[in-house]
């Protein structure tokens, strides 16, 4: 009787585990509310030229209706990362962590290799104005991805995955939940030649 009972229990557990395939959980950056009532434009298949073209023509008067987003997929979840246009008003340089192809720059003079992302991200978010080269507070912290990152195929996705993983790791260590704001820098177009 006990053998049969254990077989039934094993069968039920296996049935529940295999039969209840959960849909992937979606995590939103900076938050789920950011995506509410917005037309979301996916960037995953855009070329760097298309990204630049769209951001150059971004309608700031309509920004409350439109949101660019990049999806990152894993076996257990899906991550939707909002990618804001470059112009978010006046932002102090120390509140922007610039991420290029090979390096990370904070403030005016501090530059680090990308391999130091975990360490620099923590210092950047948790600085609270102590070091003049890092953010005034976590609420003011913004990451800016430079064009050198997304000019290569897979560059943006690879960098974003690494940034989000590092951010999630940092967020798991702190009591107050942080929000990840990412700005995509677009090259400033050259002005037209002067007319004679």
XYZ file of N, CA, C and O in Angstrom:
784
model
N 0.822 -1.194 0.000
C 0.000 0.000 0.000
C 0.868 1.261 0.000
O 0.605 2.188 -0.713
N 1.935 1.275 0.814
C 2.784 2.456 0.893
C 3.563 2.673 -0.408
O 3.841 3.794 -0.779
N 3.925 1.570 -1.103
C 4.629 1.704 -2.379
C 3.692 2.340 -3.408
O 4.071 3.246 -4.147
N 2.461 1.859 -3.412
C 1.480 2.400 -4.348
C 1.174 3.868 -4.021
O 1.053 4.709 -4.926
N 1.093 4.185 -2.767
C 0.835 5.565 -2.341
C 1.976 6.484 -2.778
O 1.742 7.572 -3.288
N 3.221 6.040 -2.591
C 4.365 6.864 -2.995
C 4.425 7.021 -4.514
O 4.812 8.063 -5.028
N 4.011 5.972 -5.278
C 3.980 6.087 -6.730
C 2.927 7.103 -7.182
O 3.153 7.875 -8.110
N 1.788 7.087 -6.503
C 0.722 8.041 -6.839
C 1.186 9.458 -6.540
O 0.988 10.374 -7.358
N 1.819 9.661 -5.396
C 2.317 10.988 -5.026
C 3.380 11.454 -6.022
O 3.364 12.594 -6.473
N 4.285 10.556 -6.398
C 5.319 10.888 -7.370
C 4.692 11.265 -8.708
O 5.090 12.239 -9.347
N 3.679 10.484 -9.123
C 2.987 10.769 -10.377
C 2.309 12.145 -10.331
O 2.401 12.922 -11.271
N 1.641 12.444 -9.224
C 0.957 13.730 -9.077
C 1.940 14.899 -9.120
O 1.680 15.919 -9.761
N 3.064 14.765 -8.441
C 4.082 15.814 -8.443
C 4.626 16.017 -9.858
O 4.742 17.142 -10.339
N 4.938 14.921 -10.538
C 5.453 15.015 -11.912
C 4.417 15.647 -12.831
O 4.737 16.493 -13.668
N 3.144 15.268 -12.656
C 2.068 15.826 -13.464
C 1.948 17.329 -13.246
O 1.830 18.101 -14.190
N 2.020 17.739 -11.986
C 1.918 19.163 -11.672
C 3.090 19.946 -12.242
O 2.924 21.029 -12.783
N 4.292 19.401 -12.093
C 5.480 20.097 -12.596
C 5.498 20.184 -14.114
O 5.850 21.209 -14.690
N 5.123 19.102 -14.790
C 5.157 19.096 -16.247
C 3.916 19.724 -16.855
O 3.981 20.365 -17.904
N 2.789 19.564 -16.192
C 1.525 20.057 -16.726
C 1.315 21.537 -16.535
O 0.584 22.166 -17.275
N 1.942 22.115 -15.551
C 1.738 23.536 -15.253
C 2.874 24.357 -15.812
O 3.700 24.874 -15.084
N 2.918 24.442 -17.127
C 3.958 25.268 -17.730
C 3.553 26.717 -17.569
O 2.595 27.177 -18.174
N 4.279 27.415 -16.743
C 3.978 28.824 -16.519
C 4.505 29.655 -17.666
O 5.543 29.352 -18.239
N 3.768 30.710 -17.987
C 4.282 31.653 -18.955
C 5.428 32.407 -18.311
O 5.481 32.557 -17.104
N 6.316 32.869 -19.146
C 7.438 33.636 -18.618
C 6.941 34.892 -17.936
O 6.050 35.572 -18.439
N 7.529 35.189 -16.813
C 7.215 36.424 -16.100
C 7.918 37.568 -16.830
O 9.057 37.428 -17.266
N 7.232 38.695 -16.977
C 7.838 39.858 -17.617
C 8.216 40.866 -16.540
O 7.404 41.209 -15.690
N 9.464 41.314 -16.586
C 9.979 42.321 -15.661
C 10.202 43.590 -16.476
O 10.762 43.541 -17.572
N 9.740 44.717 -15.939
C 9.821 45.985 -16.658
C 10.851 46.914 -16.021
O 10.907 47.026 -14.809
N 11.634 47.586 -16.878
C 12.626 48.558 -16.421
C 12.335 49.894 -17.077
O 12.193 49.918 -18.298
N 12.215 50.987 -16.360
C 12.443 51.121 -14.929
C 11.317 50.561 -14.069
O 11.568 50.126 -12.949
N 10.058 50.542 -14.569
C 8.958 49.978 -13.789
C 7.804 49.651 -14.734
O 7.758 50.123 -15.868
N 6.871 48.852 -14.250
C 5.711 48.478 -15.058
C 4.881 49.718 -15.411
O 4.350 49.832 -16.507
N 4.796 50.674 -14.489
C 4.027 51.889 -14.717
C 4.538 52.706 -15.890
O 3.772 53.436 -16.528
N 5.825 52.603 -16.182
C 6.421 53.340 -17.304
C 5.767 52.937 -18.623
O 5.643 53.740 -19.532
N 5.342 51.684 -18.722
C 4.801 51.143 -19.964
C 3.286 51.324 -20.088
O 2.718 51.073 -21.141
N 2.645 51.752 -19.002
C 1.183 51.856 -18.982
C 0.691 52.926 -19.960
O 1.210 54.039 -19.989
N -0.308 52.542 -20.747
C -0.956 53.438 -21.714
C 0.013 54.038 -22.736
O -0.143 55.167 -23.160
N 1.026 53.284 -23.117
C 1.996 53.771 -24.100
C 1.988 52.865 -25.319
O 1.798 51.655 -25.208
N 2.245 53.452 -26.449
C 2.504 52.663 -27.648
C 3.970 52.259 -27.557
O 4.859 53.112 -27.520
N 4.228 50.961 -27.468
C 5.602 50.485 -27.317
C 6.155 50.067 -28.670
O 5.553 49.273 -29.379
N 7.297 50.627 -29.018
C 7.970 50.303 -30.278
C 9.186 49.454 -29.935
O 10.086 49.895 -29.219
N 9.201 48.212 -30.426
C 10.301 47.292 -30.145
C 11.531 47.639 -30.988
O 11.419 47.915 -32.176
N 12.684 47.603 -30.348
C 13.932 47.964 -31.016
C 14.802 46.763 -31.371
O 15.847 46.923 -31.990
N 14.388 45.564 -30.990
C 15.248 44.394 -31.140
C 15.785 44.177 -32.549
O 16.927 43.791 -32.725
N 14.966 44.403 -33.535
C 15.397 44.134 -34.909
C 15.815 45.376 -35.676
O 16.041 45.319 -36.878
N 15.922 46.497 -34.992
C 16.322 47.738 -35.667
C 17.832 47.777 -35.876
O 18.594 47.391 -34.999
N 18.228 48.284 -37.027
C 19.652 48.524 -37.263
C 20.041 49.806 -36.540
O 19.180 50.592 -36.130
N 21.333 50.038 -36.382
C 21.780 51.268 -35.729
C 21.310 52.487 -36.515
O 20.938 53.508 -35.942
N 21.286 52.374 -37.846
C 20.824 53.488 -38.676
C 19.353 53.803 -38.401
O 18.950 54.953 -38.313
N 18.537 52.748 -38.247
C 17.112 52.934 -37.962
C 16.915 53.546 -36.575
O 16.079 54.422 -36.385
N 17.686 53.077 -35.597
C 17.603 53.650 -34.243
C 17.909 55.147 -34.301
O 17.171 55.966 -33.770
N 18.997 55.499 -34.965
C 19.396 56.910 -35.064
C 18.318 57.717 -35.781
O 17.925 58.785 -35.321
N 17.804 57.188 -36.888
C 16.772 57.893 -37.657
C 15.523 58.140 -36.798
O 14.995 59.246 -36.765
N 15.075 57.123 -36.083
C 13.872 57.268 -35.249
C 14.096 58.248 -34.097
O 13.223 59.030 -33.770
N 15.275 58.173 -33.478
C 15.541 59.057 -32.343
C 15.743 60.500 -32.786
O 15.400 61.416 -32.069
N 16.300 60.683 -33.983
C 16.447 62.045 -34.509
C 15.091 62.681 -34.785
O 14.928 63.885 -34.671
N 14.094 61.846 -35.154
C 12.767 62.352 -35.465
C 11.797 62.212 -34.291
O 10.604 62.391 -34.459
N 12.304 61.882 -33.107
C 11.411 61.637 -31.969
C 10.577 62.869 -31.668
O 11.089 63.982 -31.586
N 9.284 62.663 -31.523
C 8.340 63.758 -31.275
C 8.197 63.964 -29.768
O 7.454 63.252 -29.111
N 8.925 64.930 -29.248
C 8.898 65.172 -27.803
C 7.552 65.679 -27.327
O 7.198 65.518 -26.171
N 6.764 66.271 -28.231
C 5.433 66.728 -27.821
C 4.502 65.535 -27.620
O 3.478 65.632 -26.968
N 4.875 64.385 -28.166
C 4.045 63.183 -28.090
C 4.711 62.111 -27.229
O 4.314 60.962 -27.270
N 5.747 62.487 -26.458
C 6.540 61.492 -25.742
C 5.757 60.722 -24.698
O 6.137 59.616 -24.322
N 4.655 61.274 -24.210
C 3.869 60.555 -23.208
C 3.111 59.388 -23.809
O 2.594 58.548 -23.083
N 3.027 59.321 -25.141
C 2.291 58.244 -25.799
C 3.192 57.159 -26.371
O 2.730 56.071 -26.655
N 4.455 57.471 -26.592
C 5.349 56.556 -27.285
C 6.522 56.154 -26.389
O 7.091 56.982 -25.689
N 6.873 54.881 -26.456
C 7.999 54.378 -25.666
C 8.774 53.373 -26.503
O 8.188 52.465 -27.093
N 10.084 53.560 -26.596
C 10.937 52.577 -27.256
C 11.375 51.561 -26.210
O 11.688 51.908 -25.077
N 11.394 50.299 -26.617
C 11.697 49.234 -25.664
C 12.550 48.166 -26.324
O 12.456 47.936 -27.534
N 13.380 47.519 -25.513
C 14.212 46.415 -25.986
C 13.885 45.203 -25.119
O 13.851 45.311 -23.892
N 13.604 44.052 -25.744
C 13.260 42.839 -25.008
C 14.474 41.939 -24.859
O 15.200 41.711 -25.824
N 14.656 41.425 -23.660
C 15.703 40.449 -23.377
C 15.017 39.175 -22.897
O 14.229 39.205 -21.958
N 15.305 38.053 -23.542
C 14.651 36.790 -23.204
C 15.628 35.861 -22.495
O 16.795 35.794 -22.835
N 15.106 35.155 -21.495
C 15.872 34.087 -20.857
C 14.925 32.905 -20.697
O 13.750 33.000 -21.057
N 15.400 31.813 -20.130
C 14.554 30.632 -19.961
C 13.432 30.879 -18.960
O 12.367 30.303 -19.067
N 13.687 31.747 -17.978
C 12.689 31.918 -16.917
C 11.896 33.220 -16.989
O 10.819 33.314 -16.423
N 12.413 34.233 -17.670
C 11.647 35.473 -17.726
C 11.970 36.277 -18.981
O 12.852 35.945 -19.750
N 11.197 37.312 -19.134
C 11.374 38.250 -20.237
C 11.547 39.619 -19.610
O 10.828 39.966 -18.674
N 12.484 40.395 -20.097
C 12.742 41.715 -19.534
C 12.501 42.766 -20.606
O 13.059 42.668 -21.696
N 11.652 43.721 -20.280
C 11.363 44.834 -21.180
C 12.087 46.063 -20.643
O 11.800 46.525 -19.543
N 13.027 46.569 -21.411
C 13.850 47.697 -20.989
C 13.468 48.926 -21.802
O 13.637 48.949 -23.024
N 12.927 49.945 -21.130
C 12.583 51.194 -21.812
C 13.872 51.918 -22.173
O 14.802 51.996 -21.378
N 13.917 52.442 -23.390
C 15.092 53.151 -23.881
C 14.663 54.580 -24.199
O 13.997 54.832 -25.196
N 15.034 55.497 -23.337
C 14.583 56.878 -23.472
C 15.449 57.649 -24.465
O 16.636 57.373 -24.601
N 14.859 58.649 -25.134
C 15.653 59.474 -26.036
C 16.646 60.322 -25.257
O 16.483 60.511 -24.057
N 17.626 60.822 -25.936
C 18.717 61.549 -25.285
C 18.261 62.764 -24.487
O 18.765 63.039 -23.416
N 17.312 63.499 -24.985
C 16.923 64.736 -24.326
C 15.901 64.482 -23.221
O 14.748 64.218 -23.489
N 16.336 64.523 -21.995
C 15.433 64.397 -20.849
C 15.537 65.664 -20.012
O 15.436 65.631 -18.796
N 15.780 66.764 -20.662
C 15.977 68.018 -19.936
C 17.430 68.147 -19.514
O 18.296 67.380 -19.934
N 17.703 69.128 -18.686
C 19.072 69.342 -18.214
C 19.404 68.336 -17.121
O 18.692 68.217 -16.129
N 20.476 67.609 -17.341
C 20.917 66.593 -16.384
C 22.376 66.868 -16.063
O 23.188 67.051 -16.975
N 22.708 66.895 -14.785
C 24.103 67.076 -14.396
C 24.928 65.908 -14.912
O 24.499 64.758 -14.850
N 26.116 66.204 -15.375
C 26.994 65.180 -15.930
C 27.274 64.058 -14.925
O 27.350 62.892 -15.301
N 27.396 64.394 -13.642
C 27.720 63.360 -12.657
C 26.562 62.391 -12.425
O 26.758 61.320 -11.865
N 25.353 62.743 -12.875
C 24.211 61.845 -12.732
C 24.047 60.921 -13.937
O 23.077 60.175 -14.025
N 25.008 60.989 -14.859
C 24.969 60.144 -16.057
C 26.186 59.227 -16.061
O 27.319 59.682 -15.959
N 25.938 57.939 -16.175
C 27.002 56.961 -16.340
C 27.000 56.570 -17.809
O 26.042 55.970 -18.300
N 28.066 56.966 -18.536
C 28.143 56.720 -19.980
C 28.780 55.360 -20.239
O 29.841 55.059 -19.701
N 28.122 54.608 -21.108
C 28.615 53.271 -21.429
C 28.934 53.229 -22.915
O 28.059 53.431 -23.760
N 30.204 53.014 -23.215
C 30.621 52.916 -24.615
C 31.012 51.474 -24.900
O 30.837 50.592 -24.070
N 31.569 51.259 -26.063
C 31.923 49.898 -26.487
C 32.893 49.223 -25.508
O 32.727 48.056 -25.182
N 33.881 49.966 -25.034
C 34.920 49.355 -24.201
C 35.028 49.913 -22.789
O 35.792 49.399 -21.992
N 34.298 50.996 -22.498
C 34.520 51.639 -21.203
C 33.250 52.210 -20.598
O 32.204 52.262 -21.244
N 33.390 52.640 -19.362
C 32.336 53.294 -18.599
C 32.924 54.615 -18.125
O 34.043 54.648 -17.615
N 32.168 55.698 -18.296
C 32.654 57.009 -17.859
C 31.656 57.617 -16.895
O 30.457 57.612 -17.142
N 32.198 58.164 -15.804
C 31.364 58.833 -14.805
C 31.890 60.246 -14.615
O 33.092 60.468 -14.590
N 30.976 61.194 -14.490
C 31.396 62.573 -14.282
C 32.193 63.080 -15.466
O 31.981 62.688 -16.602
N 33.144 63.957 -15.177
C 33.928 64.565 -16.250
C 35.237 63.839 -16.525
O 35.750 63.866 -17.621
N 35.788 63.183 -15.517
C 37.144 62.662 -15.689
C 37.301 61.176 -15.424
O 38.298 60.599 -15.820
N 36.365 60.553 -14.762
C 36.536 59.146 -14.382
C 36.148 58.226 -15.532
O 35.047 58.282 -16.045
N 37.072 57.335 -15.922
C 36.805 56.353 -16.961
C 37.321 54.994 -16.494
O 38.391 54.904 -15.886
N 36.542 53.941 -16.768
C 36.874 52.596 -16.291
C 36.623 51.599 -17.412
O 35.797 51.829 -18.291
N 37.300 50.456 -17.343
C 37.043 49.377 -18.289
C 35.671 48.787 -18.033
O 35.196 48.760 -16.889
N 35.013 48.290 -19.079
C 33.660 47.753 -18.938
C 33.609 46.563 -17.984
O 32.582 46.303 -17.373
N 34.722 45.874 -17.821
C 34.746 44.716 -16.913
C 34.495 45.120 -15.463
O 34.185 44.289 -14.621
N 34.597 46.405 -15.145
C 34.355 46.890 -13.782
C 32.907 47.334 -13.571
O 32.609 48.054 -12.623
N 32.007 46.926 -14.469
C 30.623 47.385 -14.426
C 29.965 47.182 -13.060
O 29.362 48.100 -12.524
N 30.071 45.994 -12.478
C 29.410 45.724 -11.187
C 29.856 46.715 -10.116
O 29.031 47.307 -9.418
N 31.139 46.892 -10.008
C 31.714 47.793 -9.000
C 31.301 49.252 -9.236
O 30.894 49.962 -8.317
N 31.375 49.698 -10.490
C 31.068 51.095 -10.814
C 29.572 51.371 -10.696
O 29.162 52.419 -10.195
N 28.749 50.426 -11.127
C 27.300 50.607 -11.021
C 26.876 50.773 -9.563
O 26.075 51.638 -9.236
N 27.459 49.971 -8.688
C 27.144 50.088 -7.263
C 27.575 51.447 -6.714
O 26.822 52.125 -6.023
N 28.778 51.858 -7.068
C 29.269 53.153 -6.591
C 28.418 54.293 -7.155
O 28.102 55.255 -6.460
N 28.040 54.177 -8.420
C 27.245 55.206 -9.087
C 25.871 55.366 -8.424
O 25.443 56.470 -8.119
N 25.181 54.256 -8.190
C 23.836 54.320 -7.616
C 23.833 54.668 -6.132
O 22.934 55.359 -5.656
N 24.803 54.190 -5.398
C 24.770 54.343 -3.944
C 25.675 55.461 -3.438
O 25.938 55.557 -2.246
N 26.139 56.320 -4.323
C 27.062 57.396 -3.968
C 26.439 58.434 -3.040
O 27.070 58.912 -2.110
N 25.185 58.809 -3.323
C 24.473 59.837 -2.541
C 25.279 61.127 -2.382
O 25.343 61.701 -1.289
N 25.917 61.560 -3.473
C 26.601 62.843 -3.487
C 27.963 62.881 -2.824
O 28.597 63.933 -2.777
N 28.472 61.759 -2.311
C 29.768 61.758 -1.607
C 30.928 62.066 -2.551
O 31.777 62.877 -2.246
N 30.964 61.384 -3.693
C 32.027 61.601 -4.686
C 31.432 62.459 -5.810
O 30.421 62.088 -6.398
N 32.056 63.588 -6.099
C 31.543 64.524 -7.095
C 31.480 63.989 -8.509
O 30.905 64.625 -9.383
N 32.069 62.816 -8.768
C 32.021 62.219 -10.104
C 30.878 61.227 -10.278
O 30.689 60.696 -11.367
N 30.145 60.949 -9.208
C 29.057 59.978 -9.279
C 27.743 60.622 -8.859
O 27.724 61.715 -8.309
N 26.640 59.929 -9.065
C 25.304 60.515 -8.924
C 25.008 61.104 -7.546
O 25.533 60.658 -6.532
N 24.129 62.106 -7.574
C 23.675 62.746 -6.330
C 22.821 61.797 -5.506
O 22.844 61.849 -4.281
N 22.035 60.953 -6.190
C 21.158 60.009 -5.497
C 20.720 58.928 -6.483
O 20.797 59.124 -7.699
N 20.227 57.783 -5.976
C 19.754 56.732 -6.890
C 18.624 57.207 -7.802
O 18.509 56.759 -8.938
N 17.786 58.130 -7.316
C 16.658 58.627 -8.109
C 17.121 59.439 -9.320
O 16.399 59.572 -10.297
N 18.313 60.035 -9.234
C 18.817 60.874 -10.326
C 19.747 60.110 -11.268
O 20.194 60.657 -12.268
N 20.060 58.870 -10.956
C 21.018 58.084 -11.735
C 20.441 57.663 -13.089
O 19.345 57.119 -13.168
N 21.202 57.948 -14.139
C 20.804 57.600 -15.509
C 21.998 56.958 -16.208
O 23.120 57.442 -16.099
N 21.737 55.881 -16.940
C 22.776 55.249 -17.746
C 22.573 55.678 -19.193
O 21.450 55.636 -19.701
N 23.647 56.118 -19.833
C 23.574 56.548 -21.228
C 24.431 55.623 -22.083
O 25.630 55.488 -21.856
N 23.797 54.987 -23.048
C 24.518 54.087 -23.942
C 24.937 54.872 -25.177
O 24.111 55.467 -25.873
N 26.231 54.876 -25.421
C 26.803 55.626 -26.532
C 26.640 54.857 -27.854
O 26.525 53.634 -27.859
N 26.656 55.568 -28.995
C 26.464 54.919 -30.301
C 27.461 53.806 -30.608
O 27.128 52.870 -31.328
N 28.669 53.866 -30.060
C 29.658 52.815 -30.353
C 29.154 51.437 -29.936
O 29.568 50.420 -30.491
N 28.231 51.378 -28.993
C 27.692 50.097 -28.517
C 26.753 49.480 -29.548
O 26.838 48.295 -29.843
N 25.857 50.271 -30.110
C 24.841 49.677 -30.978
C 25.181 49.761 -32.464
O 24.382 49.375 -33.306
N 26.376 50.211 -32.788
C 26.777 50.229 -34.203
C 27.233 48.851 -34.669
O 27.351 48.604 -35.845
N 27.495 47.952 -33.732
C 27.872 46.585 -34.094
C 26.659 45.688 -33.919
O 25.878 45.868 -32.997
N 26.524 44.702 -34.774
C 25.429 43.749 -34.639
C 25.548 43.056 -33.291
O 26.628 42.683 -32.866
N 24.465 42.892 -32.607
C 24.394 42.270 -31.284
C 24.976 43.145 -30.176
O 24.892 42.805 -29.012
N 25.587 44.274 -30.510
C 26.224 45.104 -29.493
C 25.268 45.594 -28.425
O 25.536 45.480 -27.234
N 24.132 46.137 -28.849
C 23.179 46.691 -27.894
C 22.594 45.601 -27.011
O 22.518 45.749 -25.791
N 22.185 44.494 -27.600
C 21.596 43.408 -26.805
C 22.589 42.865 -25.783
O 22.251 42.665 -24.618
N 23.825 42.635 -26.208
C 24.838 42.107 -25.292
C 25.113 43.068 -24.140
O 25.213 42.661 -22.976
N 25.254 44.356 -24.450
C 25.515 45.344 -23.405
C 24.321 45.464 -22.459
O 24.473 45.514 -21.248
N 23.112 45.513 -23.037
C 21.921 45.624 -22.199
C 21.775 44.430 -21.260
O 21.434 44.586 -20.090
N 22.027 43.233 -21.785
C 21.932 42.035 -20.944
C 22.898 42.124 -19.774
O 22.549 41.851 -18.636
N 24.100 42.542 -20.045
C 25.119 42.664 -18.992
C 24.731 43.753 -17.992
O 24.888 43.585 -16.785
N 24.222 44.878 -18.476
C 23.807 45.975 -17.601
C 22.651 45.545 -16.710
O 22.661 45.766 -15.497
N 21.636 44.920 -17.306
C 20.455 44.495 -16.539
C 20.842 43.443 -15.503
O 20.372 43.490 -14.358
N 21.697 42.491 -15.872
C 22.144 41.477 -14.904
C 22.871 42.128 -13.729
O 22.633 41.788 -12.567
N 23.751 43.068 -14.029
C 24.496 43.769 -12.977
C 23.551 44.590 -12.107
O 23.659 44.608 -10.879
N 22.588 45.269 -12.743
C 21.612 46.069 -12.011
C 20.754 45.191 -11.100
O 20.513 45.530 -9.942
N 20.290 44.052 -11.621
C 19.477 43.129 -10.808
C 20.262 42.629 -9.605
O 19.723 42.503 -8.502
N 21.526 42.330 -9.811
C 22.386 41.880 -8.719
C 22.504 42.963 -7.646
O 22.390 42.687 -6.454
N 22.717 44.202 -8.072
C 22.796 45.322 -7.132
C 21.462 45.508 -6.417
O 21.414 45.695 -5.201
N 20.371 45.445 -7.151
C 19.043 45.648 -6.574
C 18.714 44.598 -5.519
O 17.981 44.870 -4.573
N 19.260 43.397 -5.674
C 19.001 42.335 -4.690
C 19.736 42.584 -3.372
O 19.400 41.995 -2.355
N 20.727 43.479 -3.389
C 21.528 43.755 -2.187
C 21.004 44.923 -1.360
O 21.418 45.100 -0.227
N 20.147 45.760 -1.941
C 19.729 46.984 -1.257
C 18.294 46.861 -0.746
O 17.508 46.089 -1.274
N 17.981 47.632 0.290
C 16.647 47.573 0.883
C 15.618 48.309 0.037
O 14.508 47.840 -0.140
N 15.966 49.487 -0.447
C 15.054 50.271 -1.282
C 15.300 49.884 -2.729
O 16.443 49.883 -3.186
N 14.239 49.553 -3.459
C 14.405 49.120 -4.839
C 14.785 50.284 -5.745
O 14.202 51.354 -5.701
N 15.797 50.047 -6.556
C 16.305 51.040 -7.497
C 15.587 50.901 -8.827
O 15.052 49.843 -9.143
N 15.590 51.967 -9.616
C 15.009 51.925 -10.952
C 16.098 52.186 -11.981
O 16.981 53.007 -11.774
N 16.022 51.456 -13.080
C 17.032 51.526 -14.137
C 16.527 52.393 -15.285
O 15.633 52.009 -16.025
N 17.078 53.612 -15.396
C 16.759 54.512 -16.502
C 17.911 54.466 -17.489
O 19.053 54.765 -17.139
N 17.583 54.109 -18.729
C 18.608 54.040 -19.773
C 18.250 55.016 -20.886
O 17.143 55.004 -21.406
N 19.215 55.859 -21.221
C 19.080 56.815 -22.314
C 19.975 56.326 -23.438
O 21.108 55.903 -23.210
N 19.454 56.373 -24.634
C 20.247 55.986 -25.791
C 20.756 57.252 -26.457
O 19.975 58.072 -26.933
N 22.054 57.443 -26.452
C 22.647 58.625 -27.083
C 22.640 58.438 -28.591
O 22.886 57.351 -29.099
N 22.333 59.486 -29.279
C 22.319 59.473 -30.743
C 23.290 60.544 -31.209
O 23.331 61.634 -30.630
N 24.116 60.260 -32.219
C 25.042 61.286 -32.699
C 24.288 62.551 -33.080
O 23.227 62.482 -33.693
N 24.822 63.688 -32.710
C 24.187 64.962 -33.070
C 24.475 65.221 -34.533
O 25.635 65.204 -34.960
N 23.409 65.430 -35.344
C 23.664 65.651 -36.769
C 24.462 66.919 -37.020
O 24.335 67.891 -36.283
N 25.289 66.873 -38.052
C 26.080 68.054 -38.403
C 25.161 69.132 -38.941
O 24.217 68.842 -39.692
N 25.413 70.386 -38.572
C 24.563 71.463 -39.106
C 24.797 71.614 -40.610
O 25.876 71.301 -41.111
N 23.787 72.113 -41.312
C 23.982 72.299 -42.757
C 25.035 73.385 -43.008
O 25.245 74.255 -42.162
N 25.685 73.318 -44.144
C 26.702 74.328 -44.450
C 26.057 75.711 -44.541
O 24.881 75.835 -44.917
N 26.792 76.741 -44.183
C 26.222 78.101 -44.256
C 25.897 78.480 -45.696
O 26.570 78.073 -46.636
N 24.848 79.218 -45.848
C 24.482 79.685 -47.182
C 25.174 81.008 -47.476
O 25.409 81.828 -46.582
N 25.504 81.215 -48.707
C 26.205 82.449 -49.114
C 25.250 83.456 -49.666
O 24.285 83.292 -50.217
